[in-house]
PDB file of C-alpha atoms in Angstrom:
ATOM      1  CA  ASP H  19     -37.628   6.348  -5.896  1.00 77.00           C
ATOM      2  CA  VAL H  20     -33.922   6.741  -6.607  1.00 81.00           C
ATOM      3  CA  ALA H  21     -32.868   3.053  -6.894  1.00 81.00           C
ATOM      4  CA  ASN H  22     -32.212   3.332 -10.606  1.00 87.00           C
ATOM      5  CA  VAL H  23     -30.651   6.814 -10.601  1.00 91.00           C
ATOM      6  CA  LYS H  24     -27.130   6.840 -12.016  1.00 90.00           C
ATOM      7  CA  TYR H  25     -24.460   9.353 -11.237  1.00 94.00           C
ATOM      8  CA  GLN H  26     -20.711   9.829 -11.414  1.00 92.00           C
ATOM      9  CA  VAL H  27     -18.766  11.627  -8.652  1.00 94.00           C
ATOM     10  CA  THR H  28     -16.289  14.207 -10.002  1.00 93.00           C
ATOM     11  CA  ASN H  29     -15.186  15.740  -6.710  1.00 88.00           C
ATOM     12  CA  ASP H  30     -15.539  14.802  -3.005  1.00 90.00           C
ATOM     13  CA  GLN H  31     -14.215  17.441  -0.635  1.00 84.00           C
ATOM     14  CA  GLU H  32     -14.466  18.817   2.890  1.00 81.00           C
ATOM     15  CA  ALA H  33     -14.168  22.520   3.603  1.00 76.00           C
ATOM     16  CA  GLY H  34     -14.355  24.743   6.684  1.00 69.00           C
ATOM     17  CA  PRO H  35     -16.439  27.848   6.775  1.00 61.00           C
ATOM     18  CA  VAL H  36     -13.524  30.216   6.231  1.00 63.00           C
ATOM     19  CA  GLU H  37     -12.437  28.374   3.079  1.00 65.00           C
ATOM     20  CA  VAL H  38     -15.978  28.342   1.659  1.00 59.00           C
ATOM     21  CA  LEU H  39     -16.337  32.129   2.232  1.00 60.00           C
ATOM     22  CA  ARG H  40     -12.852  32.853   0.847  1.00 61.00           C
ATOM     23  CA  ASN H  41     -13.605  30.874  -2.323  1.00 59.00           C
ATOM     24  CA  PHE H  42     -16.920  32.617  -2.725  1.00 56.00           C
ATOM     25  CA  VAL H  43     -15.476  36.102  -2.329  1.00 58.00           C
ATOM     26  CA  ASN H  44     -12.336  35.451  -4.435  1.00 57.00           C
ATOM     27  CA  GLY H  45     -14.332  33.703  -7.226  1.00 53.00           C
ATOM     28  CA  SER H  46     -17.256  36.025  -7.559  1.00 51.00           C
ATOM     29  CA  GLU H  47     -17.967  39.624  -8.077  1.00 50.00           C
ATOM     30  CA  CYS H  48     -20.498  40.841  -5.527  1.00 49.00           C
ATOM     31  CA  ASP H  49     -22.573  43.916  -5.163  1.00 50.00           C
ATOM     32  CA  PRO H  50     -21.502  45.991  -2.095  1.00 56.00           C
ATOM     33  CA  ASP H  51     -24.378  44.783   0.063  1.00 53.00           C
ATOM     34  CA  VAL H  52     -23.720  41.116  -0.563  1.00 52.00           C
ATOM     35  CA  GLU H  53     -19.976  41.617  -0.183  1.00 58.00           C
ATOM     36  CA  ALA H  54     -20.500  43.325   3.197  1.00 62.00           C
ATOM     37  CA  TYR H  55     -22.738  40.476   4.347  1.00 58.00           C
ATOM     38  CA  VAL H  56     -20.190  37.844   3.234  1.00 57.00           C
ATOM     39  CA  ASN H  57     -17.429  39.776   5.057  1.00 64.00           C
ATOM     40  CA  GLN H  58     -19.564  39.720   8.165  1.00 67.00           C
ATOM     41  CA  LEU H  59     -20.081  35.926   7.786  1.00 63.00           C
ATOM     42  CA  ARG H  60     -16.324  35.545   7.196  1.00 63.00           C
ATOM     43  CA  SER H  61     -15.458  37.435  10.358  1.00 69.00           C
ATOM     44  CA  GLU H  62     -17.894  35.350  12.367  1.00 67.00           C
ATOM     45  CA  ALA H  63     -16.493  32.123  10.951  1.00 62.00           C
ATOM     46  CA  GLU H  64     -12.898  33.184  11.697  1.00 63.00           C
ATOM     47  CA  GLN H  65     -13.888  34.047  15.273  1.00 66.00           C
ATOM     48  CA  GLN H  66     -15.585  30.664  15.646  1.00 61.00           C
ATOM     49  CA  GLN H  67     -12.403  28.907  14.454  1.00 57.00           C
ATOM     50  CA  ARG H  68     -10.383  30.782  17.059  1.00 60.00           C
ATOM     51  CA  GLY H  69     -12.973  29.851  19.674  1.00 58.00           C
ATOM     52  CA  ALA H  70     -13.672  33.467  20.437  1.00 47.00           C
ATOM     53  CA  MET H  71     -17.423  33.085  20.232  1.00 43.00           C
ATOM     54  CA  THR H  72     -20.072  30.436  20.198  1.00 45.00           C
ATOM     55  CA  ARG H  73     -22.607  30.280  17.394  1.00 43.00           C
ATOM     56  CA  THR H  74     -25.682  28.271  17.821  1.00 42.00           C
ATOM     57  CA  ALA H  75     -27.840  26.967  15.024  1.00 42.00           C
ATOM     58  CA  THR H  76     -30.943  24.850  15.204  1.00 47.00           C
ATOM     59  CA  PRO H  77     -30.258  22.113  15.899  1.00 47.00           C
ATOM     60  CA  LYS H  78     -26.443  22.174  15.630  1.00 55.00           C
ATOM     61  CA  ALA H  79     -23.822  24.653  14.434  1.00 61.00           C
ATOM     62  CA  THR H  80     -22.167  23.845  11.135  1.00 66.00           C
ATOM     63  CA  TRP H  81     -18.398  24.251  11.268  1.00 74.00           C
ATOM     64  CA  GLY H  82     -17.545  22.728   7.991  1.00 80.00           C
ATOM     65  CA  PHE H  83     -19.019  21.160   4.908  1.00 83.00           C
ATOM     66  CA  ARG H  84     -18.767  18.082   2.832  1.00 88.00           C
ATOM     67  CA  TYR H  85     -19.631  18.627  -0.764  1.00 88.00           C
ATOM     68  CA  ILE H  86     -19.672  16.245  -3.616  1.00 93.00           C
ATOM     69  CA  ASP H  87     -19.804  17.293  -7.219  1.00 95.00           C
ATOM     70  CA  PHE H  88     -21.433  14.749  -9.536  1.00 97.00           C
ATOM     71  CA  ASN H  89     -22.685  14.258 -13.083  1.00 97.00           C
ATOM     72  CA  TYR H  90     -26.205  12.904 -13.709  1.00 97.00           C
ATOM     73  CA  GLU H  91     -28.453  12.162 -16.671  1.00 96.00           C
ATOM     74  CA  SER H  92     -31.308  14.364 -17.717  1.00 96.00           C
ATOM     75  CA  ILE H  93     -32.819  15.615 -20.997  1.00 94.00           C
ATOM     76  CA  ASP H  94     -32.103  18.566 -23.195  1.00 93.00           C
ATOM     77  CA  GLU H  95     -34.492  20.893 -25.014  1.00 92.00           C
ATOM     78  CA  GLN H  96     -34.981  18.275 -27.758  1.00 92.00           C
ATOM     79  CA  GLY H  97     -35.895  15.592 -25.199  1.00 93.00           C
ATOM     80  CA  LYS H  98     -32.601  13.772 -25.817  1.00 95.00           C
ATOM     81  CA  PRO H  99     -30.380  12.476 -22.994  1.00 96.00           C
ATOM     82  CA  VAL H 100     -27.715  14.827 -21.713  1.00 96.00           C
ATOM     83  CA  THR H 101     -25.142  14.621 -18.940  1.00 96.00           C
ATOM     84  CA  LEU H 102     -25.418  17.523 -16.436  1.00 96.00           C
ATOM     85  CA  SER H 103     -23.515  18.392 -13.286  1.00 96.00           C
ATOM     86  CA  ALA H 104     -24.556  19.466  -9.734  1.00 95.00           C
ATOM     87  CA  ARG H 105     -23.292  19.669  -6.150  1.00 93.00           C
ATOM     88  CA  VAL H 106     -24.681  18.081  -3.042  1.00 93.00           C
ATOM     89  CA  CYS H 107     -23.540  19.642   0.306  1.00 90.00           C
ATOM     90  CA  TRP H 108     -24.174  18.946   3.941  1.00 89.00           C
ATOM     91  CA  GLY H 109     -22.671  20.148   7.246  1.00 86.00           C
ATOM     92  CA  MET H 110     -20.018  18.880   9.563  1.00 86.00           C
ATOM     93  CA  ASP H 111     -19.634  19.670  13.251  1.00 83.00           C
ATOM     94  CA  ILE H 112     -16.602  21.076  15.056  1.00 78.00           C
ATOM     95  CA  MET H 113     -15.134  17.579  15.428  1.00 80.00           C
ATOM     96  CA  GLY H 114     -15.292  16.998  11.621  1.00 80.00           C
ATOM     97  CA  LYS H 115     -18.218  14.555  11.852  1.00 87.00           C
ATOM     98  CA  GLU H 116     -21.003  14.767   9.338  1.00 89.00           C
ATOM     99  CA  ILE H 117     -24.249  16.194  10.604  1.00 88.00           C
ATOM    100  CA  SER H 118     -27.421  14.215   9.822  1.00 91.00           C
ATOM    101  CA  PRO H 119     -29.660  16.529   7.767  1.00 91.00           C
ATOM    102  CA  LYS H 120     -33.400  16.703   8.412  1.00 89.00           C
ATOM    103  CA  TYR H 121     -34.349  18.709   5.318  1.00 90.00           C
ATOM    104  CA  MET H 122     -33.445  18.463   1.647  1.00 92.00           C
ATOM    105  CA  VAL H 123     -33.283  21.828  -0.130  1.00 90.00           C
ATOM    106  CA  LEU H 124     -32.998  22.374  -3.893  1.00 92.00           C
ATOM    107  CA  CYS H 125     -30.887  25.508  -4.366  1.00 87.00           C
ATOM    108  CA  PRO H 126     -31.099  26.852  -7.926  1.00 84.00           C
ATOM    109  CA  HIS H 127     -28.416  29.381  -8.502  1.00 80.00           C
ATOM    110  CA  SER H 128     -29.149  32.918  -9.585  1.00 76.00           C
ATOM    111  CA  THR H 129     -28.592  34.104 -13.115  1.00 76.00           C
ATOM    112  CA  ILE H 130     -24.988  33.636 -14.112  1.00 78.00           C
ATOM    113  CA  ALA H 131     -23.043  34.419 -17.238  1.00 79.00           C
ATOM    114  CA  ALA H 132     -19.902  32.260 -17.011  1.00 82.00           C
ATOM    115  CA  ASP H 133     -19.064  28.686 -16.256  1.00 81.00           C
ATOM    116  CA  TYR H 134     -16.754  29.654 -13.360  1.00 83.00           C
ATOM    117  CA  GLU H 135     -19.795  30.951 -11.456  1.00 83.00           C
ATOM    118  CA  THR H 136     -21.509  27.531 -11.305  1.00 85.00           C
ATOM    119  CA  PRO H 137     -21.846  25.648  -7.979  1.00 85.00           C
ATOM    120  CA  THR H 138     -19.515  22.885  -9.076  1.00 87.00           C
ATOM    121  CA  ARG H 139     -16.717  25.372 -10.011  1.00 84.00           C
ATOM    122  CA  ASN H 140     -17.085  27.936  -7.257  1.00 77.00           C
ATOM    123  CA  ALA H 141     -18.186  27.973  -3.638  1.00 63.00           C
ATOM    124  CA  SER H 142     -21.532  29.618  -3.602  1.00 62.00           C
ATOM    125  CA  LEU H 143     -23.293  31.787  -1.038  1.00 62.00           C
ATOM    126  CA  GLU H 144     -25.704  28.925  -0.430  1.00 62.00           C
ATOM    127  CA  ASN H 145     -22.778  26.880   0.972  1.00 60.00           C
ATOM    128  CA  ALA H 146     -21.868  29.737   3.360  1.00 58.00           C
ATOM    129  CA  LEU H 147     -25.415  29.845   4.708  1.00 60.00           C
ATOM    130  CA  LEU H 148     -25.750  26.103   5.190  1.00 64.00           C
ATOM    131  CA  GLN H 149     -27.211  25.091   8.526  1.00 66.00           C
ATOM    132  CA  GLY H 150     -26.563  21.680  10.077  1.00 70.00           C
ATOM    133  CA  ASP H 151     -30.022  20.359   9.415  1.00 81.00           C
ATOM    134  CA  ARG H 152     -30.080  20.831   5.659  1.00 88.00           C
ATOM    135  CA  LEU H 153     -28.901  18.897   2.668  1.00 92.00           C
ATOM    136  CA  LEU H 154     -28.333  21.259  -0.259  1.00 91.00           C
ATOM    137  CA  ILE H 155     -28.554  20.179  -3.884  1.00 94.00           C
ATOM    138  CA  MET H 156     -27.306  22.775  -6.393  1.00 92.00           C
ATOM    139  CA  PRO H 157     -27.619  22.084 -10.132  1.00 93.00           C
ATOM    140  CA  ASP H 158     -25.321  23.809 -12.681  1.00 91.00           C
ATOM    141  CA  TYR H 159     -28.051  23.603 -15.366  1.00 89.00           C
ATOM    142  CA  LEU H 160     -27.763  22.830 -19.053  1.00 91.00           C
ATOM    143  CA  GLY H 161     -25.155  24.965 -20.700  1.00 89.00           C
ATOM    144  CA  TYR H 162     -22.894  25.082 -17.657  1.00 89.00           C
ATOM    145  CA  GLY H 163     -20.558  22.653 -15.862  1.00 90.00           C
ATOM    146  CA  ALA H 164     -20.569  19.249 -17.592  1.00 93.00           C
ATOM    147  CA  SER H 165     -22.543  20.612 -20.475  1.00 93.00           C
ATOM    148  CA  LYS H 166     -20.713  24.007 -20.851  1.00 91.00           C
ATOM    149  CA  ASP H 167     -20.297  23.371 -24.560  1.00 91.00           C
ATOM    150  CA  ARG H 168     -24.096  23.812 -24.997  1.00 91.00           C
ATOM    151  CA  VAL H 169     -26.260  26.917 -24.950  1.00 86.00           C
ATOM    152  CA  HIS H 170     -28.267  27.442 -21.777  1.00 84.00           C
ATOM    153  CA  PRO H 171     -31.966  27.512 -22.652  1.00 84.00           C
ATOM    154  CA  TYR H 172     -32.917  30.665 -20.756  1.00 79.00           C
ATOM    155  CA  ILE H 173     -36.557  31.014 -19.629  1.00 81.00           C
ATOM    156  CA  ASN H 174     -37.370  27.431 -20.609  1.00 86.00           C
ATOM    157  CA  HIS H 175     -38.906  26.797 -17.194  1.00 86.00           C
ATOM    158  CA  ASP H 176     -40.196  23.339 -17.875  1.00 92.00           C
ATOM    159  CA  LEU H 177     -36.706  22.123 -18.953  1.00 92.00           C
ATOM    160  CA  CYS H 178     -34.962  23.800 -15.993  1.00 91.00           C
ATOM    161  CA  THR H 179     -37.524  22.240 -13.673  1.00 92.00           C
ATOM    162  CA  ARG H 180     -36.955  18.778 -15.149  1.00 95.00           C
ATOM    163  CA  ASN H 181     -33.188  19.214 -14.950  1.00 94.00           C
ATOM    164  CA  SER H 182     -33.483  20.362 -11.316  1.00 94.00           C
ATOM    165  CA  ILE H 183     -35.718  17.443 -10.265  1.00 95.00           C
ATOM    166  CA  ASP H 184     -33.268  15.011 -11.882  1.00 96.00           C
ATOM    167  CA  ALA H 185     -30.474  16.712  -9.946  1.00 96.00           C
ATOM    168  CA  LEU H 186     -32.523  16.467  -6.735  1.00 96.00           C
ATOM    169  CA  LYS H 187     -32.957  12.732  -7.210  1.00 96.00           C
ATOM    170  CA  ALA H 188     -29.344  12.119  -8.115  1.00 97.00           C
ATOM    171  CA  GLY H 189     -28.100  14.354  -5.308  1.00 96.00           C
ATOM    172  CA  TYR H 190     -30.198  12.446  -2.760  1.00 96.00           C
ATOM    173  CA  LYS H 191     -28.792   9.154  -4.144  1.00 96.00           C
ATOM    174  CA  VAL H 192     -25.194  10.467  -3.870  1.00 96.00           C
ATOM    175  CA  PHE H 193     -25.811  11.475  -0.265  1.00 96.00           C
ATOM    176  CA  ALA H 194     -27.486   8.145   0.584  1.00 94.00           C
ATOM    177  CA  ASP H 195     -24.643   6.170  -1.017  1.00 95.00           C
ATOM    178  CA  MET H 196     -21.643   8.240   0.292  1.00 94.00           C
ATOM    179  CA  SER H 197     -22.657   9.858   3.595  1.00 93.00           C
ATOM    180  CA  LYS H 198     -21.660   8.441   6.931  1.00 90.00           C
ATOM    181  CA  VAL H 199     -24.965   9.612   8.439  1.00 91.00           C
ATOM    182  CA  PRO H 200     -28.610   8.997   7.564  1.00 89.00           C
ATOM    183  CA  MET H 201     -31.112  11.574   6.406  1.00 86.00           C
TER     184      MET H 201
END
């Protein structure tokens, strides 16, 4: 139940696949294998934009993205209320219309060391791999994003799980309130 979930939108933006890949590559340091894969995806996306090839996805190709960054309430390691940040993202078709997602996916980011690497500050590889039938919810976690002045509680799995579930609920509520399409 998400009826009582509160959130505050901090950014609402649309981006094409080339922009998402460019932001990811320019904002992150990659190992050579990941960088080669991202370059391959970038090339495919640029060819798609030029109409040189057709890419099919099940059920529909994603040509762009709508992503909304938001703040939500959770708890910290002391059990006290804390404001955290996350991103919710879903696909758009070639005509710029939102694609109705069938699946909701919680996408925890990999280990990061700096605030600029969080989903709300930087396009992530998860965005680049988004298929049209998925709604992605990507939390920044305690110690990053809206709570960057705090220390991230590494390996506190219970707390990270709670923060992620709270992000999942809030992200779904953001989507339900702001999307032009149903889930």
